[in-house]
Structures are given as C-alpha cells and as structure tokens.
GROMACS .gro file of C-alpha atoms in nm:
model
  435
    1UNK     CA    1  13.119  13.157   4.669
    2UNK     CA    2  13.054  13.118   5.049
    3UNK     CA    3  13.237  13.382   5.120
    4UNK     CA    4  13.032  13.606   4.915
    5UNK     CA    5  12.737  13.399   5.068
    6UNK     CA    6  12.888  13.494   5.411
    7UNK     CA    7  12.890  13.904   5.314
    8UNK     CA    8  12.527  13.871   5.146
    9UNK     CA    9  12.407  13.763   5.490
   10UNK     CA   10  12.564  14.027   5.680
   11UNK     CA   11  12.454  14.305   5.429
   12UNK     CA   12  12.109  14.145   5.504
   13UNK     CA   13  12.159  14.159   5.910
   14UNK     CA   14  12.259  14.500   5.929
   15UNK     CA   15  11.963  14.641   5.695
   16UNK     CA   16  11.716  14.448   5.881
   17UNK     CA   17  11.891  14.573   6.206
   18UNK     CA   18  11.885  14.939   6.091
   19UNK     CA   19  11.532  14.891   5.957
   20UNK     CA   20  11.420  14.744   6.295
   21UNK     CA   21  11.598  15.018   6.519
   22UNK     CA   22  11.432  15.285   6.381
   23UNK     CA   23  11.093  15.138   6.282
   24UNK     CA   24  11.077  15.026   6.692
   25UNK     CA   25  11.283  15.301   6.855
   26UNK     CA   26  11.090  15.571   6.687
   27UNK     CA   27  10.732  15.382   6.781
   28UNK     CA   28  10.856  15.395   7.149
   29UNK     CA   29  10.990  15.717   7.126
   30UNK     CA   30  10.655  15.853   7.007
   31UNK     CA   31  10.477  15.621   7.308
   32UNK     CA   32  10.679  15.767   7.555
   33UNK     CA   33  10.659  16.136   7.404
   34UNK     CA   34  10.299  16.125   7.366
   35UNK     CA   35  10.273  15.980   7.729
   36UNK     CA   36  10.526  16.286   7.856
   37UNK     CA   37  10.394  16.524   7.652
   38UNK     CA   38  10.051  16.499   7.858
   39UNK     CA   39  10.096  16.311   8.191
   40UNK     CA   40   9.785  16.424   8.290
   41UNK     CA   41   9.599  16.239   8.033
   42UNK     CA   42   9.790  15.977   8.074
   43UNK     CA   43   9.688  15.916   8.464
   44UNK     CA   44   9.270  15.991   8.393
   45UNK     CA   45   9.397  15.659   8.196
   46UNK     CA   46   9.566  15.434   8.356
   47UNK     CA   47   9.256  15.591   8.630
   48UNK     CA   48   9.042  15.439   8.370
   49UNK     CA   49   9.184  15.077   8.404
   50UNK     CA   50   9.187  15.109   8.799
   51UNK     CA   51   8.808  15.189   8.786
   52UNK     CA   52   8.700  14.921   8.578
   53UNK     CA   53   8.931  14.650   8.784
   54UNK     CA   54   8.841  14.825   9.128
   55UNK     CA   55   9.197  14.922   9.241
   56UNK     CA   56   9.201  15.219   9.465
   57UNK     CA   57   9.544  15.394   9.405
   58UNK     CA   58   9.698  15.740   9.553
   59UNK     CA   59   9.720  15.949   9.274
   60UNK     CA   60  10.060  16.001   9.351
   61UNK     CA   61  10.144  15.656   9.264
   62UNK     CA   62   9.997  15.699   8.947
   63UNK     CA   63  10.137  16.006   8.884
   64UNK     CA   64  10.542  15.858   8.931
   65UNK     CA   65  10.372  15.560   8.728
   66UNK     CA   66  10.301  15.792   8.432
   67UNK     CA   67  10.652  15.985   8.442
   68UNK     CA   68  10.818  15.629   8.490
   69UNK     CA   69  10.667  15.464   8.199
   70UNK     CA   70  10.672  15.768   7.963
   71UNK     CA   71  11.084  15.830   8.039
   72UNK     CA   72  11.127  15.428   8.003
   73UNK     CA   73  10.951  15.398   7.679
   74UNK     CA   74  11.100  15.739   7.521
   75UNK     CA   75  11.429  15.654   7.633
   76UNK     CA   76  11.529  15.335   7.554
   77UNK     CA   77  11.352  15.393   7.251
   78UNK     CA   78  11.568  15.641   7.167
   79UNK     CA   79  11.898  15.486   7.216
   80UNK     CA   80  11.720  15.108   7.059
   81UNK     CA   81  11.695  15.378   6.737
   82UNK     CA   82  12.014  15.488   6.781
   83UNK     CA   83  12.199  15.198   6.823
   84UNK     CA   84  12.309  15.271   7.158
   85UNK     CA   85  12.345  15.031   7.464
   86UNK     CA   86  12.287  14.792   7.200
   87UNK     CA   87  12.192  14.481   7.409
   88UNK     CA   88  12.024  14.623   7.723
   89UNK     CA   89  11.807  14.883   7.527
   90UNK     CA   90  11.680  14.550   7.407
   91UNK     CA   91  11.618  14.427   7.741
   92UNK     CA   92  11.449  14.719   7.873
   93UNK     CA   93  11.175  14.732   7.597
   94UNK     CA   94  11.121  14.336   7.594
   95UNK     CA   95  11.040  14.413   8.015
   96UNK     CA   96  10.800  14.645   7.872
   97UNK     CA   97  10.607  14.473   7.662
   98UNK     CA   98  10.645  14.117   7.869
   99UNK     CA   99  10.369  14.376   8.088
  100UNK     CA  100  10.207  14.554   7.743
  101UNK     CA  101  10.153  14.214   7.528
  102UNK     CA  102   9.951  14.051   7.773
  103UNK     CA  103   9.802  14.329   7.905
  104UNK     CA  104   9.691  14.440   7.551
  105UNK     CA  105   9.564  14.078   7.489
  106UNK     CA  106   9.309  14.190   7.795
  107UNK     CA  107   9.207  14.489   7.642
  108UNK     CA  108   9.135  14.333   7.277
  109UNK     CA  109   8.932  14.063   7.458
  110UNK     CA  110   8.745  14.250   7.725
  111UNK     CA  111   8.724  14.590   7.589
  112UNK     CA  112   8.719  14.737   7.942
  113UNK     CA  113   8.845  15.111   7.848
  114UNK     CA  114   8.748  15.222   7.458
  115UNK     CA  115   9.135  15.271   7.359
  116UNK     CA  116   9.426  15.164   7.542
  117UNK     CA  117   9.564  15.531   7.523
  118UNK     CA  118   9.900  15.422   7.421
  119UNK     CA  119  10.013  15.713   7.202
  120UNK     CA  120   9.792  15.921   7.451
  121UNK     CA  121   9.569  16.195   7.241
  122UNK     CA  122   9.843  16.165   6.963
  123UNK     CA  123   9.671  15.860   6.780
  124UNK     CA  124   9.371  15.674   6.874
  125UNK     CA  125   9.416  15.272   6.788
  126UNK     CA  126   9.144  15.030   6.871
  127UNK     CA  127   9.215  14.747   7.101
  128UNK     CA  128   9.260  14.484   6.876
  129UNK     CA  129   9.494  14.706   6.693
  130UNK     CA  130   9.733  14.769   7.012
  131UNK     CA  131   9.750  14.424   7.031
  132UNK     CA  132   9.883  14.322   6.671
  133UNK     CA  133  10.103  14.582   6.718
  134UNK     CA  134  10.270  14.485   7.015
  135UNK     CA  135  10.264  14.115   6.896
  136UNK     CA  136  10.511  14.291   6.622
  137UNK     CA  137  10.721  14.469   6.844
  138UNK     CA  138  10.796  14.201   7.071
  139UNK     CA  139  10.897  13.944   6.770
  140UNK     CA  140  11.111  14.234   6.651
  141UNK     CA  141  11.273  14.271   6.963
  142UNK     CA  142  11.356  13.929   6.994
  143UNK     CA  143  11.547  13.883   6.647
  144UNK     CA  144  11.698  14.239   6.766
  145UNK     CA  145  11.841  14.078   7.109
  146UNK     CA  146  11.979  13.800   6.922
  147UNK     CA  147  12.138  14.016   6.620
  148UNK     CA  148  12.148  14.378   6.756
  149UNK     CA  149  12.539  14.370   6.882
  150UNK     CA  150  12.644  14.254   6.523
  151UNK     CA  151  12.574  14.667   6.407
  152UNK     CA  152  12.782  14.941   6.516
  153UNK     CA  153  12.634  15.182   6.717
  154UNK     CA  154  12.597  15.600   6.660
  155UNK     CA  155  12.776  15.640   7.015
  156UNK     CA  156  13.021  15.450   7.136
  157UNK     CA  157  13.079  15.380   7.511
  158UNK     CA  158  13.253  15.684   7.591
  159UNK     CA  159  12.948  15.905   7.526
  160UNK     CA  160  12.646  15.678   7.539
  161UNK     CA  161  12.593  15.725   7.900
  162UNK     CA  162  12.563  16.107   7.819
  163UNK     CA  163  12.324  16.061   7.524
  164UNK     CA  164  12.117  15.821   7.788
  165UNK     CA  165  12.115  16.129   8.070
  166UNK     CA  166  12.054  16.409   7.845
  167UNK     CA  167  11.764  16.196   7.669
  168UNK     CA  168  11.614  16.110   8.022
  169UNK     CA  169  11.663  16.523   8.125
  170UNK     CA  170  11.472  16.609   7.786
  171UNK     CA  171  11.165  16.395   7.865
  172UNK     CA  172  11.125  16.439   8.277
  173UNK     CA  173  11.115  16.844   8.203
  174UNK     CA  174  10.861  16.806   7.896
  175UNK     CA  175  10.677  16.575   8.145
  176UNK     CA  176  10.666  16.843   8.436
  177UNK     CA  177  10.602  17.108   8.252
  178UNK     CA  178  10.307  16.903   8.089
  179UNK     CA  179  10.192  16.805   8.460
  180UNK     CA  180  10.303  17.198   8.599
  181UNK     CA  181  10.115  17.409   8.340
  182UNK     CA  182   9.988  17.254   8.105
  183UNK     CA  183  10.119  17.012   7.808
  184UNK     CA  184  10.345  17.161   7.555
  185UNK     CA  185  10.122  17.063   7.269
  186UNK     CA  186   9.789  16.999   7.286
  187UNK     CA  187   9.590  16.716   7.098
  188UNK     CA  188   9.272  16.781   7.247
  189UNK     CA  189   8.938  16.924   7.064
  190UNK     CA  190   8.951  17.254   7.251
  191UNK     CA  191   9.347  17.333   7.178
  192UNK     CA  192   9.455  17.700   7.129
  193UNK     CA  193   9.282  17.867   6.899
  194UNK     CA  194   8.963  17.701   6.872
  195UNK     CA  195   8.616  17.880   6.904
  196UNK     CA  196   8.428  17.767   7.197
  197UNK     CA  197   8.053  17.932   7.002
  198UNK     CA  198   7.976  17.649   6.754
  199UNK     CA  199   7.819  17.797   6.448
  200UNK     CA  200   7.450  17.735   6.374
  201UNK     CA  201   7.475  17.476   6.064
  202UNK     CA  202   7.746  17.288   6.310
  203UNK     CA  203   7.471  17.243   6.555
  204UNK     CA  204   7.207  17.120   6.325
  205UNK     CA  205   7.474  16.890   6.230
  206UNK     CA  206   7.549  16.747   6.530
  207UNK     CA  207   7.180  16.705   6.623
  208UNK     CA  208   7.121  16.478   6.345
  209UNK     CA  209   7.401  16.233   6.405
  210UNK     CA  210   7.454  16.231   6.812
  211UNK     CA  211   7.160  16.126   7.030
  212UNK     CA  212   7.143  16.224   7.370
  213UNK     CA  213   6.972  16.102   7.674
  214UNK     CA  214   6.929  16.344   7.980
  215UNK     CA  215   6.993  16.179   8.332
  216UNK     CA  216   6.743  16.282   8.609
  217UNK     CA  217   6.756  16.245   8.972
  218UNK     CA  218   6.454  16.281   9.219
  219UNK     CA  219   6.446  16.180   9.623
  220UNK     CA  220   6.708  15.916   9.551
  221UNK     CA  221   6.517  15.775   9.198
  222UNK     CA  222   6.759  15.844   8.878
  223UNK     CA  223   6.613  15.822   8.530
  224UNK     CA  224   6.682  15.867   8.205
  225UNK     CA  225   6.506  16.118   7.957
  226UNK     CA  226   6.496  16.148   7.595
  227UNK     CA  227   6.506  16.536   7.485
  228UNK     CA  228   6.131  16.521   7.401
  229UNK     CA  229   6.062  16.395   7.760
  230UNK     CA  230   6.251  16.612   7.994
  231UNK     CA  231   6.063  16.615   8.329
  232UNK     CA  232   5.865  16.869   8.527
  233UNK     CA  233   6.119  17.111   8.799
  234UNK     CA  234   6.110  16.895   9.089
  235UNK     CA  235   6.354  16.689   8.910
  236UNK     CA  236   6.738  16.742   8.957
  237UNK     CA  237   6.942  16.725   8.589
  238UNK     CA  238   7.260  16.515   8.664
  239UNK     CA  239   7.431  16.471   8.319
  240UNK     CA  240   7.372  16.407   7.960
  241UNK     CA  241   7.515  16.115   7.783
  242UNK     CA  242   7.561  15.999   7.389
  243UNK     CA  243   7.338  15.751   7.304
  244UNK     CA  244   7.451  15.696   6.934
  245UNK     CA  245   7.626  15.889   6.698
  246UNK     CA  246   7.928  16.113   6.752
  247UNK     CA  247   8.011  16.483   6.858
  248UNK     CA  248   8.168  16.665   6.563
  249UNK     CA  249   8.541  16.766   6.696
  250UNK     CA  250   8.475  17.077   6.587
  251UNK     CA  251   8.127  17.125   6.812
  252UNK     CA  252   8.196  17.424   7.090
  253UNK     CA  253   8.149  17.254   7.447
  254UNK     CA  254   7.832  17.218   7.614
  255UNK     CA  255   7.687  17.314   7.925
  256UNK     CA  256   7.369  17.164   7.978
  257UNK     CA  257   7.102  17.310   8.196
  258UNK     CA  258   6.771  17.136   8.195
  259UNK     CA  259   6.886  16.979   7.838
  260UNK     CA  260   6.969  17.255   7.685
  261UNK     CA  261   7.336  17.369   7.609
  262UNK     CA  262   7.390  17.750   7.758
  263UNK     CA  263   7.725  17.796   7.650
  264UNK     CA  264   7.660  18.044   7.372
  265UNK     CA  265   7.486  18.234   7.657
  266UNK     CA  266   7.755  18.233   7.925
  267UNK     CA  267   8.073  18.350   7.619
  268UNK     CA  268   7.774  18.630   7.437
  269UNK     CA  269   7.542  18.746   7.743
  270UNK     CA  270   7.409  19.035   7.537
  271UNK     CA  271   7.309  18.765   7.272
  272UNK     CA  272   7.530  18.829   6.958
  273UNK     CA  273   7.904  18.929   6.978
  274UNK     CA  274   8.155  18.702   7.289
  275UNK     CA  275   8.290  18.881   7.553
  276UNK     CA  276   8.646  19.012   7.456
  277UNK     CA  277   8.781  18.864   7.739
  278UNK     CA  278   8.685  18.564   7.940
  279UNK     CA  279   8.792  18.375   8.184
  280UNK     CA  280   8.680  17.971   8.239
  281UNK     CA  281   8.813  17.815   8.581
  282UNK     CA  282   8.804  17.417   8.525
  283UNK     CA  283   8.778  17.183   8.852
  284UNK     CA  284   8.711  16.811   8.773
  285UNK     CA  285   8.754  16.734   9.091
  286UNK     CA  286   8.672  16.963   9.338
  287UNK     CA  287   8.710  16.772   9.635
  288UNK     CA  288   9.085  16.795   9.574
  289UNK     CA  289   9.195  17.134   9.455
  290UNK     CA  290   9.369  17.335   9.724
  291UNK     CA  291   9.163  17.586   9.948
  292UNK     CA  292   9.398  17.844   9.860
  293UNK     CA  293   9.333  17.937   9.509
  294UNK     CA  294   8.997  18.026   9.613
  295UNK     CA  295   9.150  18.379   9.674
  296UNK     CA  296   9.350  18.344   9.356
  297UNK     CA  297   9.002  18.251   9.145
  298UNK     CA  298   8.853  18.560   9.363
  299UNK     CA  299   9.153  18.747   9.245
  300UNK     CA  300   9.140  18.652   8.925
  301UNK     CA  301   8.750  18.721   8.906
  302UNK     CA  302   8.791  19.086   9.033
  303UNK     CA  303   9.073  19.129   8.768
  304UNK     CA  304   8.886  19.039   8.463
  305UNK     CA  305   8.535  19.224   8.581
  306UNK     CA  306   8.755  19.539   8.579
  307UNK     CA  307   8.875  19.520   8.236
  308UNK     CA  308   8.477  19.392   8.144
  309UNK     CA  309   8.496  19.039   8.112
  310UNK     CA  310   8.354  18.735   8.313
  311UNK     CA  311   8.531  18.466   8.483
  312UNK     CA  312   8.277  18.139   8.520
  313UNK     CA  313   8.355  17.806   8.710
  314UNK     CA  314   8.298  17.529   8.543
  315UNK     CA  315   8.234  17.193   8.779
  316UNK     CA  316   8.187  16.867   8.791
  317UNK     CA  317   7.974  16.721   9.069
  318UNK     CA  318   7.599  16.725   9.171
  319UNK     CA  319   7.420  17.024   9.298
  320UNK     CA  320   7.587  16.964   9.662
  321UNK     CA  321   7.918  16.959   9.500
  322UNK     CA  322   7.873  17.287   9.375
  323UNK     CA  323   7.698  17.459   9.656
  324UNK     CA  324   8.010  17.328   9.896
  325UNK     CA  325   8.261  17.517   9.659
  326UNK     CA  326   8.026  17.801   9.670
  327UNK     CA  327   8.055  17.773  10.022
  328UNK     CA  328   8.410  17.777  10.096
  329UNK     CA  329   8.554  17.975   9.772
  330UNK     CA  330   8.278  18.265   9.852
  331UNK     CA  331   8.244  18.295   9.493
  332UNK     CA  332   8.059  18.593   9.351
  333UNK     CA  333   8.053  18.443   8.999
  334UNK     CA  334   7.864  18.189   8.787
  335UNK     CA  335   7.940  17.800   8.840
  336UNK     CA  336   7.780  17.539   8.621
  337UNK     CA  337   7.833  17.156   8.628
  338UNK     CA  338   7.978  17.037   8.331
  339UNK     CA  339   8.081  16.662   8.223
  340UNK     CA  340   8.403  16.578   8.397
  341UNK     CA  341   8.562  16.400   8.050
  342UNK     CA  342   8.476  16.730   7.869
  343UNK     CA  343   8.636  16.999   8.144
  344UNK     CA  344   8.948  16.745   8.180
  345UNK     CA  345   8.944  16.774   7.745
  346UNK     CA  346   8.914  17.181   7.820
  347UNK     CA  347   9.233  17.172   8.045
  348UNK     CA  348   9.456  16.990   8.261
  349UNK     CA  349   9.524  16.961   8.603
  350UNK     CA  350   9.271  16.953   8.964
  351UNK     CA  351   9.225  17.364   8.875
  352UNK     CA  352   9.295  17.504   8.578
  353UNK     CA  353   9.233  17.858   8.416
  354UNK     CA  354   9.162  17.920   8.046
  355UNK     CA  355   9.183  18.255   7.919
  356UNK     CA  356   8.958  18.301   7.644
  357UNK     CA  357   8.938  18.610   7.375
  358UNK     CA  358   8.635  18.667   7.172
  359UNK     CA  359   8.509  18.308   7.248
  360UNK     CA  360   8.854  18.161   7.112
  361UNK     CA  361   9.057  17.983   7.321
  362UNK     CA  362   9.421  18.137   7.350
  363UNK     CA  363   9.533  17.965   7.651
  364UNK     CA  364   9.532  17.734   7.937
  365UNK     CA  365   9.746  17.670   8.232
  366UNK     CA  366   9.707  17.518   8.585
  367UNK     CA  367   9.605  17.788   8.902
  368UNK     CA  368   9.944  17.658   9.070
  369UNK     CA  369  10.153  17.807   8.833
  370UNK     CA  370   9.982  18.151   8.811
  371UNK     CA  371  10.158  18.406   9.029
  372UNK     CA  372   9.939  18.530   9.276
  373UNK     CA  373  10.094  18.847   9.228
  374UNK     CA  374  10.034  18.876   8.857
  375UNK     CA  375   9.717  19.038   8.847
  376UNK     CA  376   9.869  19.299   9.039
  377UNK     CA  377  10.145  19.370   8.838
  378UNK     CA  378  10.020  19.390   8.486
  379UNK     CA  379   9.671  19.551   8.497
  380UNK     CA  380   9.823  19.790   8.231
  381UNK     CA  381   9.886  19.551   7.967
  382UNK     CA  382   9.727  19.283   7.791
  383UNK     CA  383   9.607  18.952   7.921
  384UNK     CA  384   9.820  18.720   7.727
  385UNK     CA  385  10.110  18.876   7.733
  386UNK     CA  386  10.049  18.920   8.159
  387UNK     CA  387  10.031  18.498   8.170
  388UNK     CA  388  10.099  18.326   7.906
  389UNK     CA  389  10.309  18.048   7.939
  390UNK     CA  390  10.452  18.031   7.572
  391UNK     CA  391  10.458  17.664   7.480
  392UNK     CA  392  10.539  17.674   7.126
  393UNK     CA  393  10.829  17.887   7.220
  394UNK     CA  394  10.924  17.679   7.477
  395UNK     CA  395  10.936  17.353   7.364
  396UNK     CA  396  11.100  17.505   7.074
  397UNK     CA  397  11.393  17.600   7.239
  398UNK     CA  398  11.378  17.280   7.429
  399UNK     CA  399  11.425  17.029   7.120
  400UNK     CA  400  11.682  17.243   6.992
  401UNK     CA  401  11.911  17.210   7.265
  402UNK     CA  402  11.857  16.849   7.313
  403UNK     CA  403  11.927  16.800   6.927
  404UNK     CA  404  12.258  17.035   6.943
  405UNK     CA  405  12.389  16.870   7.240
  406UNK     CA  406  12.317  16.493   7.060
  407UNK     CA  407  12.516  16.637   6.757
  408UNK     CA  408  12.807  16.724   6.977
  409UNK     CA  409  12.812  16.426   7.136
  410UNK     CA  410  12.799  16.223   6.791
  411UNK     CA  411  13.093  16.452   6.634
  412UNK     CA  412  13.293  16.400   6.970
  413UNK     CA  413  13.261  16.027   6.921
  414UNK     CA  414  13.419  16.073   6.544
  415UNK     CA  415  13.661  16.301   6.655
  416UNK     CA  416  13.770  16.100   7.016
  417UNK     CA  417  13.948  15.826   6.806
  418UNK     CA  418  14.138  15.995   6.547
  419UNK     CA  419  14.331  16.253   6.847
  420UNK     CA  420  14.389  15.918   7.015
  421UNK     CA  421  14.494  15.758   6.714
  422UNK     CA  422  14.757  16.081   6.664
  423UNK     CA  423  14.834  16.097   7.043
  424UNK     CA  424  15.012  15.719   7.055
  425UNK     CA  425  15.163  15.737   6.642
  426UNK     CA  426  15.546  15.754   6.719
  427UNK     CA  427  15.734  16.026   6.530
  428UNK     CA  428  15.892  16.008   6.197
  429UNK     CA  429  16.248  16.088   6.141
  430UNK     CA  430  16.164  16.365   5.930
  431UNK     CA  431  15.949  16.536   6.183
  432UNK     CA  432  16.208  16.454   6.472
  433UNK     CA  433  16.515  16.623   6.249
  434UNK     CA  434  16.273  16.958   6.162
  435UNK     CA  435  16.211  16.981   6.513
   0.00000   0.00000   0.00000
C-alpha cells in the first residue's frame, strides 16, 4: 500500500510539473515575444514609467534594457517549458519577478501608466490584473524550484546549451529586425491593410461616444476648448485630447487643424477617390532623427510626385518644432502636427515611412533601412515590390528554422544514447565467429 502511495505521489509531481512548465514557460515566452516582437513599443513604455517617476535615461540604456528583458523572459521561458536547465531556468524567472511582483504591486496601487505593457500590444491587462498574475507565477515557481529536477527534461545536457543559444539567436534577430524596420507583426490599430479614410457612419459613431477637448495656446496662456468654443485666430491649436469615451479601433487617424480632422483631405485632395499612392513620413521626435534623411525624405518626395502621389510629414511638436524641420529638411511638401501616441501607433522608430495605396496602409518601415539608392533603381516598377520589407515572409522562414533545428536537436538527444549504448556492448560469439 505505501508503495503504491509512494507512485500515486510521483504520478501527481510530474503532472503538476508538466502542467506548470508549460502553463509558465509559455506565459514568459509570449512576454518576452511580445516584448521582442516590438522593442520599440516596449521602450515608449518603460519611457512611460521614467516620466511619471522623473528618471532621465539615454535611450540607449533603455533600448539594451528592452532587448535584455525581452531575450531573458522568452528564453528561460522557453527552456522552464521545455524542461531544460531544469533548476536555473527556475532561478532566472524567480530574479525576474523578485523585480515584476513588487513592481506590479506599484502599478495596481498607484496606477501611474494605464497598463503595465507586459505582453506589449499583444494583450492589454489592467494593473490589478498584472499583479494577480504575477502573484501566481511566482508561487508556481517556487513549488517548481523545489520539485522541477524530479521530471526528466526534453534535452539532456549534451544539447541543452544549443537549444539555449539557438533560442537566444531566434529572439535578438526578431528583436532587431523589430527595432531595424519595423516589427514583424503588428498589433497596432493602423497595421497593414487598414484604411486610413474612416467611413461616414464610423465618424458619427465615434462623435457620440468620445468627447474631445481642444488645447489652445496664446502669448504663453494655454486653455482648453470644448468643440463648440474653439477660439478666434490669434490663438495657437496645440493638441486635442479624449475627455470621455473611446476612439473606435477602427476610426482612420486624425489630423486636427483648428478642431477639425483634415485627414480625409490630405489621402483625397480632389474630394472623393485617395490618391493611388501616398507616402506618410512619421517623426515623433524630431529633435532626434538624423539630418541626413532629409535628402532621403526629399528623395523620396520627388519620387512619388513623379508617379502622381504625395508624400506628407506628419510631426509632433508645436508650431516652432515644425518650422525648424522646415528649416533644415528644405521641405517642399505638407507637414502637419499630429499627436505623438498616434504617429508612434502609425509606425515605429525616430523616422519612419509608410507607403500607403488608395488610402490603405500596405506598409511601414524605418528611413534607416531604405536604400538611398532605391528610388533610383526601380522607378519602372511598382512601389511595393521596390521596398517592401516582407515580414510575413520573413518571420515565416524565421520560425521554421528555429523549429527544424529544435527538432534535430531533440531527435539527436534520442538517438546520442542508443549509438553509445551499441558503441561500449561487447561482441557476441556468434558475431565474432561470422566475422
């Protein structure tokens, strides 16, 4: 009877193990992808937390911060799931959250930020529900660094430190190419494919449940304006902000001039049908984007007029910020402040380009990864197929080849043994008299 007692409990252990290494390797794993996946929302972030506390930190600390804490998470994540460096995976994620818990605890009580942005875009969770969570994964963690060793693991020694490398390869190039160009899938409102002209019943829609105030600013007095009240010319319009309500996610984005959005305008000058082809340059901060791409956004502006398009320059600043870049980029097309949350929702990075067709976005990718050259090159053919970067393809060929080389690994592990195994068996009789 006990020792039936005795198996019963280790049945138990190893389900519970097994439940608990994939329930919390595959929640770090999708932390840590989400993170990689778009590093640059993940540093306007952890930006968001410096603000509020009044830390001043080089971006490029944030930015190693972001790829450091996205590879830890995904990671040791992975190999917690797959049973792999069975004790110090354990060890790695309780360091984590003995920084997350109480740090979450903050956010629940204080509400500083309005999600703690730990599955990035991915998932929104509200603060008190980051916390409960991570109150979970640390107790798991904690029966899993007392019981983990007990289950076998998928690789042993021999190849684990090769599953660990090829795991930490996978998620620094998804990161990079997320930070590079732009993130391999994209989360955001105005992804790929999306129309940027919201249709007339969607804006009567979003009228009656989001109310606006307009922000005002005149020799150094700022006020605030309902829509009914906007003020005479000889005030300056600064930004609008939500009041109450919500933006539909499917709303087009808004330029606001005097209070009213002229988006529709800019994408459908003559009124009624978009422009085939379109350009949008995004800067959210223009104070940082590199003097030089002021001949590539030149470039780039001469290159769509030609085929009949527009290229527009959407800022955020005031009205100095904006007659500075005008200034130094010598820019012969249209530049409108925008909201700095909504151009870093358009696209990623301190300069971005999105290519536009019909009013549709079909891409987006950083100005530092355009070739300079490329509008040279391929003024014969099409637009998209001149710079776009591919992602789906991409990051389809990128998850198989991390998934082929993990299979190889596993079936070298179950094949390592048994050629050992045959290697040291001495030789029958039978076999030495045939020979």
């Amino acid at each position: 009877m006990e020792r039936n007692n005795e198996i019963l409990r280790r049945r138990i252990t190893t389900v519970a193990v097994v439940i608990l290494r994939l329930a919390v390797g595959a929640t770090f794993i999708i932390s840590g992808w989400a993170k990689a996946v778009d590093p640059w929302g993940t540093v306007y972030k952890i930006s968001e937390y410096l603000d509020v506390w009044g830390l001043d930190i080089p971006r490029a600390l944030v930015t190693s911060v972001t790829f450091l804490l996205s590879a830890w998470e995904f990671v040791w994540g992975a190999l917690l799931l797959l049973g792999t460096y069975r004790r110090v995976s354990v060890i790695a994620l309780l360091l984590c959250m003995a920084a997350m818990l109480p740090l979450t605890l903050y956010i629940a009580v204080a509400s500083p930020v309005a999600d703690c942005g730990c599955f990035g875009d991915l998932v929104k969770v509200s603060n008190t529900g980051t916390f409960v969570k991570n109150v979970f994964l640390t107790a798991a963690l904690i029966y899993l660094l007392v019981v983990n060793t007990r289950v076998s693991p998928v690789y042993t020694p021999h190849t684990q430190w090769i599953a660990g490398g090829v795991l930490t390869f996978y998620i620094l190039i998804i990161a990079l190419i997320g930070y590079n160009i732009q993130p391999l899938v994209d989360f955001r409102r105005f992804s790929p494919g999306t129309s940027l002209m919201p249709a007339d019943d969607e804006d009567d829609a979003a009228e009656d449940n989001a109310e606006y105030e307009f922000i005002y600013s005149r020799d150094g007095d700022t006020r605030s304006f309902t829509a009914d009240e906007v003020p005479d010319s000889t005030w300056t319009f600064v930004e609008r902000r939500l009041v109450s309500g919500s933006e539909s996610i499917d709303d087009g984005l808004n330029v606001t001039v005097d209070g009213t959005d002229i988006l529709p305008d800019i994408l459908a000058p003559d009124g009624e049908t978009p422009l085939a082809e379109q350009f949008i340059v995004t800067l959210p901060q223009p104070a940082e984007v590199d003097l030089s791409f002021t001949n590539l956004i030149n470039d780039l502006n001469d290159y769509i007029t030609e085929r009949g398009g527009t290229l527009t320059a959407f800022i955020a600043g005031d009205s100095a910020a904006i007659a500075r870049w005008m200034d130094i980029s010598m820019a012969s097309y249209d530049i409108y402040r925008v909201e700095p949350n909504l151009i870093k929702e358009l696209a990623r990075g301190t300069a971005a380009l999105v290519y536009l067709r019909d009013g549709t976005v079909i891409w987006k990718r950083t100005l530092s990864s355009i070739d300079p050259a490329a509008t040279g090159r391929h003024t014969a053919s099409r637009l998209d197929e001149a710079l776009d970067p591919e992602p789906n393809e991409m990051l389809r060929y990128i998850n198989l080849a991390l998934a082929a080389i993990l299979v190889v690994l596993w079936l070298v592990d179950l094949l390592l043994p048994r050629a050992k195994s045959a290697q040291a068996s001495p030789s029958s009789p039978e076999t030495d008299k045939e020979s």
